[in-house]
Amino acid sequence: MTRKTMVPALLLTAALLIAASIAWGADSSKSSFLSGVHKKNNVTCADCHGKSLAVDDSETALNKNCRGCHGGFEELAAKTKEHINPHKSHLGDTNCTACHKGHVASKAYCNYCHSFAMKIPAMGTEQESSDKKWVQESAPGKKELKSTRVESADVVVIGAGGSGYVASITAHDAGAKVILLEKMPITGGNSMLAAGGINAARTRYQERLGMHDDPAEMVKETMKGGRDKNDPELVKVLAYKSADAVDFLVSLGADMTDLVRSGGVAVDRTHRPVGGAAVGPHLIKVYRDNAAKRNIDVRVNSEVVQILSDGKGRVTGVQVKGKHSGVYTINAKAVIDTAGGFAANNELVGFYKPQFKETASSNQPGATGEGMFLAEKIGAKLIDMEQIQIHPTMGGDTKVLVSETVRGSGAILVNHAGKRFVNELTTRDKASAAILAQPEKSAFLVLGEGIRKSNVQIDGYIALGLVQEADSVAGLAAKMGVPADVLTATVVAYNKAFEAKKDPEFQRQDIPRPVDGPKYYAIWVKPGRHHTMGGVKINTEAQVIGKDGKPIAGFYAAGEVTGGVHGWNRLGGNAITDTVVFGRIAGSNAASFIKNEK
Ligand code: MEZ
C-alpha cells in the first residue's frame, strides 16, 4: 500500500468501525451516546456526516444536517420552555456543534461564562471550568508541527472577533482574497459580549440631538483616562476617525442611534442600538451577515499555531491547526493579527499581575493571548503587558458583566452601609479601587423604574436572577441587608441632585434620571478582569512594529491584541471604536500593500 492510498484506507476503516459500533450497539461512550435520539430514529453516519463521512473544520455540512433534522435556532427557541433559552442568546445563530457533540457528551458553550446547570440533550450537568489553561500549540518547548497541505490567500486574518471581521470585510472590499481564522467553535470573540457601545465624537446622531462633541475632547479624555500612558498618535487616529467608524457600521446595516454616557467622558458619546440593547451581539450579527454576503472564507475551529516569515523580516503566511483537517499552511501576502487579549487566561494574568489572578473574568474563554506571542515570536514588540483592566461591576459571584451603561443610565453605586461612596461615572480604575476599598470588596447598583426602562439590558440581568426588586426603597434595603433609613436618605439626596443638576457629594456630571418607583432594584456587584490594555505595538497605519522599532513588512494588527491605544486604563466604549477604526486601517493597508508589491 502506498502512502497515498494508506490515508483514505485508514479513514474508511475508522468510519466502518464507527458505523459497526452503532449498528451493534457496542457499549462504548460513542455508541451509548448515539443510541439515544439518533438510534431511535435510525440515524446513520451518513445522515450526519454525508456520504463521504468527511468533516471540514467549520463542520458546515454536519451543522446543515443537524438543522435539517432538529430545526433552526428560531424553531428550537420557540419550543424551549426553560427560563433560560440557549437558542435565543446573545451568541446568535452559531454552529449547533459548538454545544452539541456527536460522539461525546454535549456541553453548553454558555457555561464557559455563565453558571447555568442547563439541560441539553446528552449533556452531563457538570460545569466546565473556563479557567482551564488554553494549550498553546506554539508554546516554547513544543515541537514544530508539520503541515500536510498548502493553501494560499492574499490576506489571512487571525481571530474572528470585531476587529477581525472589520479587517476582513475592508480588505475584501478593497479586492483581496481573505481567509478569516477563528480558533474557537464560534465567531465573535470578546466583541460578542460587548454590552456598552461605541464611542464616537461629532457624529450625525449627536448632532441630531443638538449635542456638541469634538474629537479633540475625545483625545483629551482618552489620554487622561489612560493616565497619559497611551500613544497620543494612536489616540488621535481613534478619535478623529471615530465618527467615520459609526458611519461605516451603519453602512453595513447596524443601528447606532441611541446615546449614553460612559465613565470619564463629559458628553453622551457612546452609541448603541435603540433601547439600549447590547452593542456586541448586534454588531457580530451584522458582521457575520456581511461576511456571508461577500462569501468571505470564515473558518472556526482553526487555530493559528505559527506566523510565518521569510527569515528577512517579511511575513509570508500562517500555519493552522484545523480541528479535523490537521495542520496546514496558508501562504499569504499579508497577515492581520486580530486575536484579542488575554483577560480569560488565569496563568498569564497571574504572571503579569499576581494580585488579579483569582478575580473573575468577563471575557469569552478564547481570550487567552496567543496572538500576542505568535507575533512576538517573529519579532514584534509587546508593550504594557501588565496593564490589565478591572471592570467595577460584574454581577456578584458570576462572570456576567453588568454594563457601565447601567450607571450611565442613572444607577448609583451604594456600599453595604447604604451610602454612595464614589462618582459612578469616574474612570474604571478609580471606581474599581473605590469598591475594593470597601470592607466587603463589593457594592450594589441601585436603580428605579425609569432607569430600568431606559436600558433593555437590565431585563436580561433580571432574567439571569442577578436583580433584587421591591416596591419601596425600605423594602429594597431589607433585601440588600443595608439600613433602610440610610438607603432612603441616599436615594432622596441623589434625586435632589438630579433636580438641581448638581451632585455636591461626588460631582457626578450627568444624572439623566432619578432613582424612582414604582419599583426599585438592586444588583450586587464586584470588580472583575475585563480588558488587557497591552499587546503588540502598532503605528498609526496598523503596521506591527518590531523590536528594532521598524514595521514588519506584510504584518498588521488591530484591536485588543495591540497595545498603546488605551494606555494604562481604557475608557468604556473605546474598545469597539478601537476594533472598527484600526480594523478598517489594517484591512485597507493590507490590501494596498499587496497591490503595491505586485
Ligand atoms: O467598553 C466597555 O468595556 C463597556 C462599555 C463595557 C460595559 O460596561 O458595558
Short mmCIF file of N, CA and C in Angstrom, two decimals, residues 199-202 206 211-226 228 230 235-236 238-240 242 261-269 509 571 574:
data_model
loop_
_atom_site.label_atom_id
_atom_site.label_comp_id
_atom_site.label_asym_id
_atom_site.label_seq_id
_atom_site.Cartn_x
_atom_site.Cartn_y
_atom_site.Cartn_z
N ASN A 199 -17.78 54.48 21.27
CA ASN A 199 -17.56 55.91 21.48
C ASN A 199 -17.19 56.57 20.15
N ALA A 200 -17.84 57.67 19.85
CA ALA A 200 -17.50 58.41 18.63
C ALA A 200 -17.87 59.86 18.84
N ALA A 201 -16.99 60.74 18.36
CA ALA A 201 -17.18 62.17 18.60
C ALA A 201 -17.62 62.90 17.34
N ARG A 202 -18.57 63.76 17.49
CA ARG A 202 -19.16 64.58 16.45
C ARG A 202 -19.81 63.71 15.36
N GLN A 206 -25.25 62.48 17.36
CA GLN A 206 -25.09 63.51 18.39
C GLN A 206 -25.66 64.83 17.87
N MET A 211 -26.36 67.86 20.29
CA MET A 211 -25.23 67.70 21.21
C MET A 211 -23.94 68.16 20.56
N HIS A 212 -23.14 68.88 21.31
CA HIS A 212 -21.86 69.29 20.75
C HIS A 212 -20.77 68.35 21.24
N ASP A 213 -20.03 67.78 20.35
CA ASP A 213 -18.87 66.98 20.76
C ASP A 213 -17.72 67.31 19.81
N ASP A 214 -16.52 66.95 20.24
CA ASP A 214 -15.33 67.33 19.49
C ASP A 214 -14.30 66.20 19.62
N PRO A 215 -13.76 65.71 18.50
CA PRO A 215 -12.73 64.67 18.60
C PRO A 215 -11.55 65.09 19.49
N ALA A 216 -11.28 66.41 19.52
CA ALA A 216 -10.16 66.88 20.36
C ALA A 216 -10.45 66.57 21.84
N GLU A 217 -11.74 66.68 22.22
CA GLU A 217 -12.12 66.33 23.60
C GLU A 217 -11.97 64.84 23.84
N MET A 218 -12.33 64.07 22.81
CA MET A 218 -12.19 62.60 22.94
C MET A 218 -10.72 62.24 23.14
N VAL A 219 -9.84 62.94 22.42
CA VAL A 219 -8.39 62.69 22.60
C VAL A 219 -8.00 62.99 24.03
N LYS A 220 -8.42 64.17 24.52
CA LYS A 220 -8.03 64.60 25.88
C LYS A 220 -8.51 63.60 26.92
N GLU A 221 -9.80 63.21 26.81
CA GLU A 221 -10.38 62.33 27.83
C GLU A 221 -9.79 60.92 27.77
N THR A 222 -9.51 60.46 26.53
CA THR A 222 -8.92 59.13 26.39
C THR A 222 -7.51 59.11 26.99
N MET A 223 -6.75 60.19 26.75
CA MET A 223 -5.40 60.28 27.31
C MET A 223 -5.45 60.37 28.83
N LYS A 224 -6.38 61.18 29.33
CA LYS A 224 -6.48 61.34 30.79
C LYS A 224 -6.89 60.00 31.42
N GLY A 225 -7.90 59.35 30.81
CA GLY A 225 -8.36 58.05 31.31
C GLY A 225 -7.22 57.03 31.31
N GLY A 226 -6.36 57.10 30.28
CA GLY A 226 -5.24 56.16 30.16
C GLY A 226 -4.03 56.57 30.95
N ASP A 228 -2.32 59.15 30.67
CA ASP A 228 -1.32 59.73 29.76
C ASP A 228 -0.24 58.74 29.32
N ASN A 230 -0.97 56.44 27.03
CA ASN A 230 -1.34 56.00 25.67
C ASN A 230 -0.36 56.57 24.66
N VAL A 235 -4.15 57.61 19.61
CA VAL A 235 -5.39 58.16 20.20
C VAL A 235 -6.01 59.19 19.24
N LYS A 236 -5.17 59.98 18.60
CA LYS A 236 -5.71 60.96 17.63
C LYS A 236 -6.44 60.23 16.50
N LEU A 238 -7.78 57.29 16.64
CA LEU A 238 -9.00 56.71 17.23
C LEU A 238 -10.13 57.74 17.25
N ALA A 239 -9.81 58.93 17.73
CA ALA A 239 -10.85 59.94 17.93
C ALA A 239 -11.30 60.57 16.62
N TYR A 240 -10.33 60.93 15.78
CA TYR A 240 -10.70 61.66 14.55
C TYR A 240 -11.34 60.74 13.50
N SER A 242 -13.40 58.28 14.53
CA SER A 242 -14.48 57.57 15.23
C SER A 242 -15.85 57.80 14.58
N ARG A 261 -23.88 57.89 28.29
CA ARG A 261 -22.58 58.40 28.72
C ARG A 261 -21.75 57.29 29.37
N SER A 262 -20.45 57.32 29.13
CA SER A 262 -19.56 56.35 29.78
C SER A 262 -18.65 57.07 30.77
N GLY A 263 -18.00 56.30 31.62
CA GLY A 263 -17.14 56.88 32.66
C GLY A 263 -15.98 57.67 32.08
N GLY A 264 -15.67 58.81 32.72
CA GLY A 264 -14.52 59.61 32.31
C GLY A 264 -14.77 60.47 31.09
N VAL A 265 -16.04 60.62 30.71
CA VAL A 265 -16.39 61.37 29.50
C VAL A 265 -17.45 62.42 29.86
N ALA A 266 -17.34 63.62 29.26
CA ALA A 266 -18.23 64.71 29.65
C ALA A 266 -19.46 64.86 28.75
N VAL A 267 -19.59 64.02 27.73
CA VAL A 267 -20.78 64.09 26.86
C VAL A 267 -21.31 62.68 26.60
N ASP A 268 -22.52 62.61 26.04
CA ASP A 268 -23.05 61.30 25.65
C ASP A 268 -22.39 60.91 24.33
N ARG A 269 -21.37 60.06 24.42
CA ARG A 269 -20.56 59.73 23.24
C ARG A 269 -20.67 58.25 22.88
N GLN A 509 -21.24 64.40 36.88
CA GLN A 509 -21.61 65.43 35.89
C GLN A 509 -22.99 65.21 35.30
N LEU A 571 -11.15 53.62 28.52
CA LEU A 571 -12.47 54.18 28.80
C LEU A 571 -13.53 53.24 28.23
N ASN A 574 -14.55 52.67 24.32
CA ASN A 574 -13.44 52.89 23.38
C ASN A 574 -12.93 51.60 22.75
#
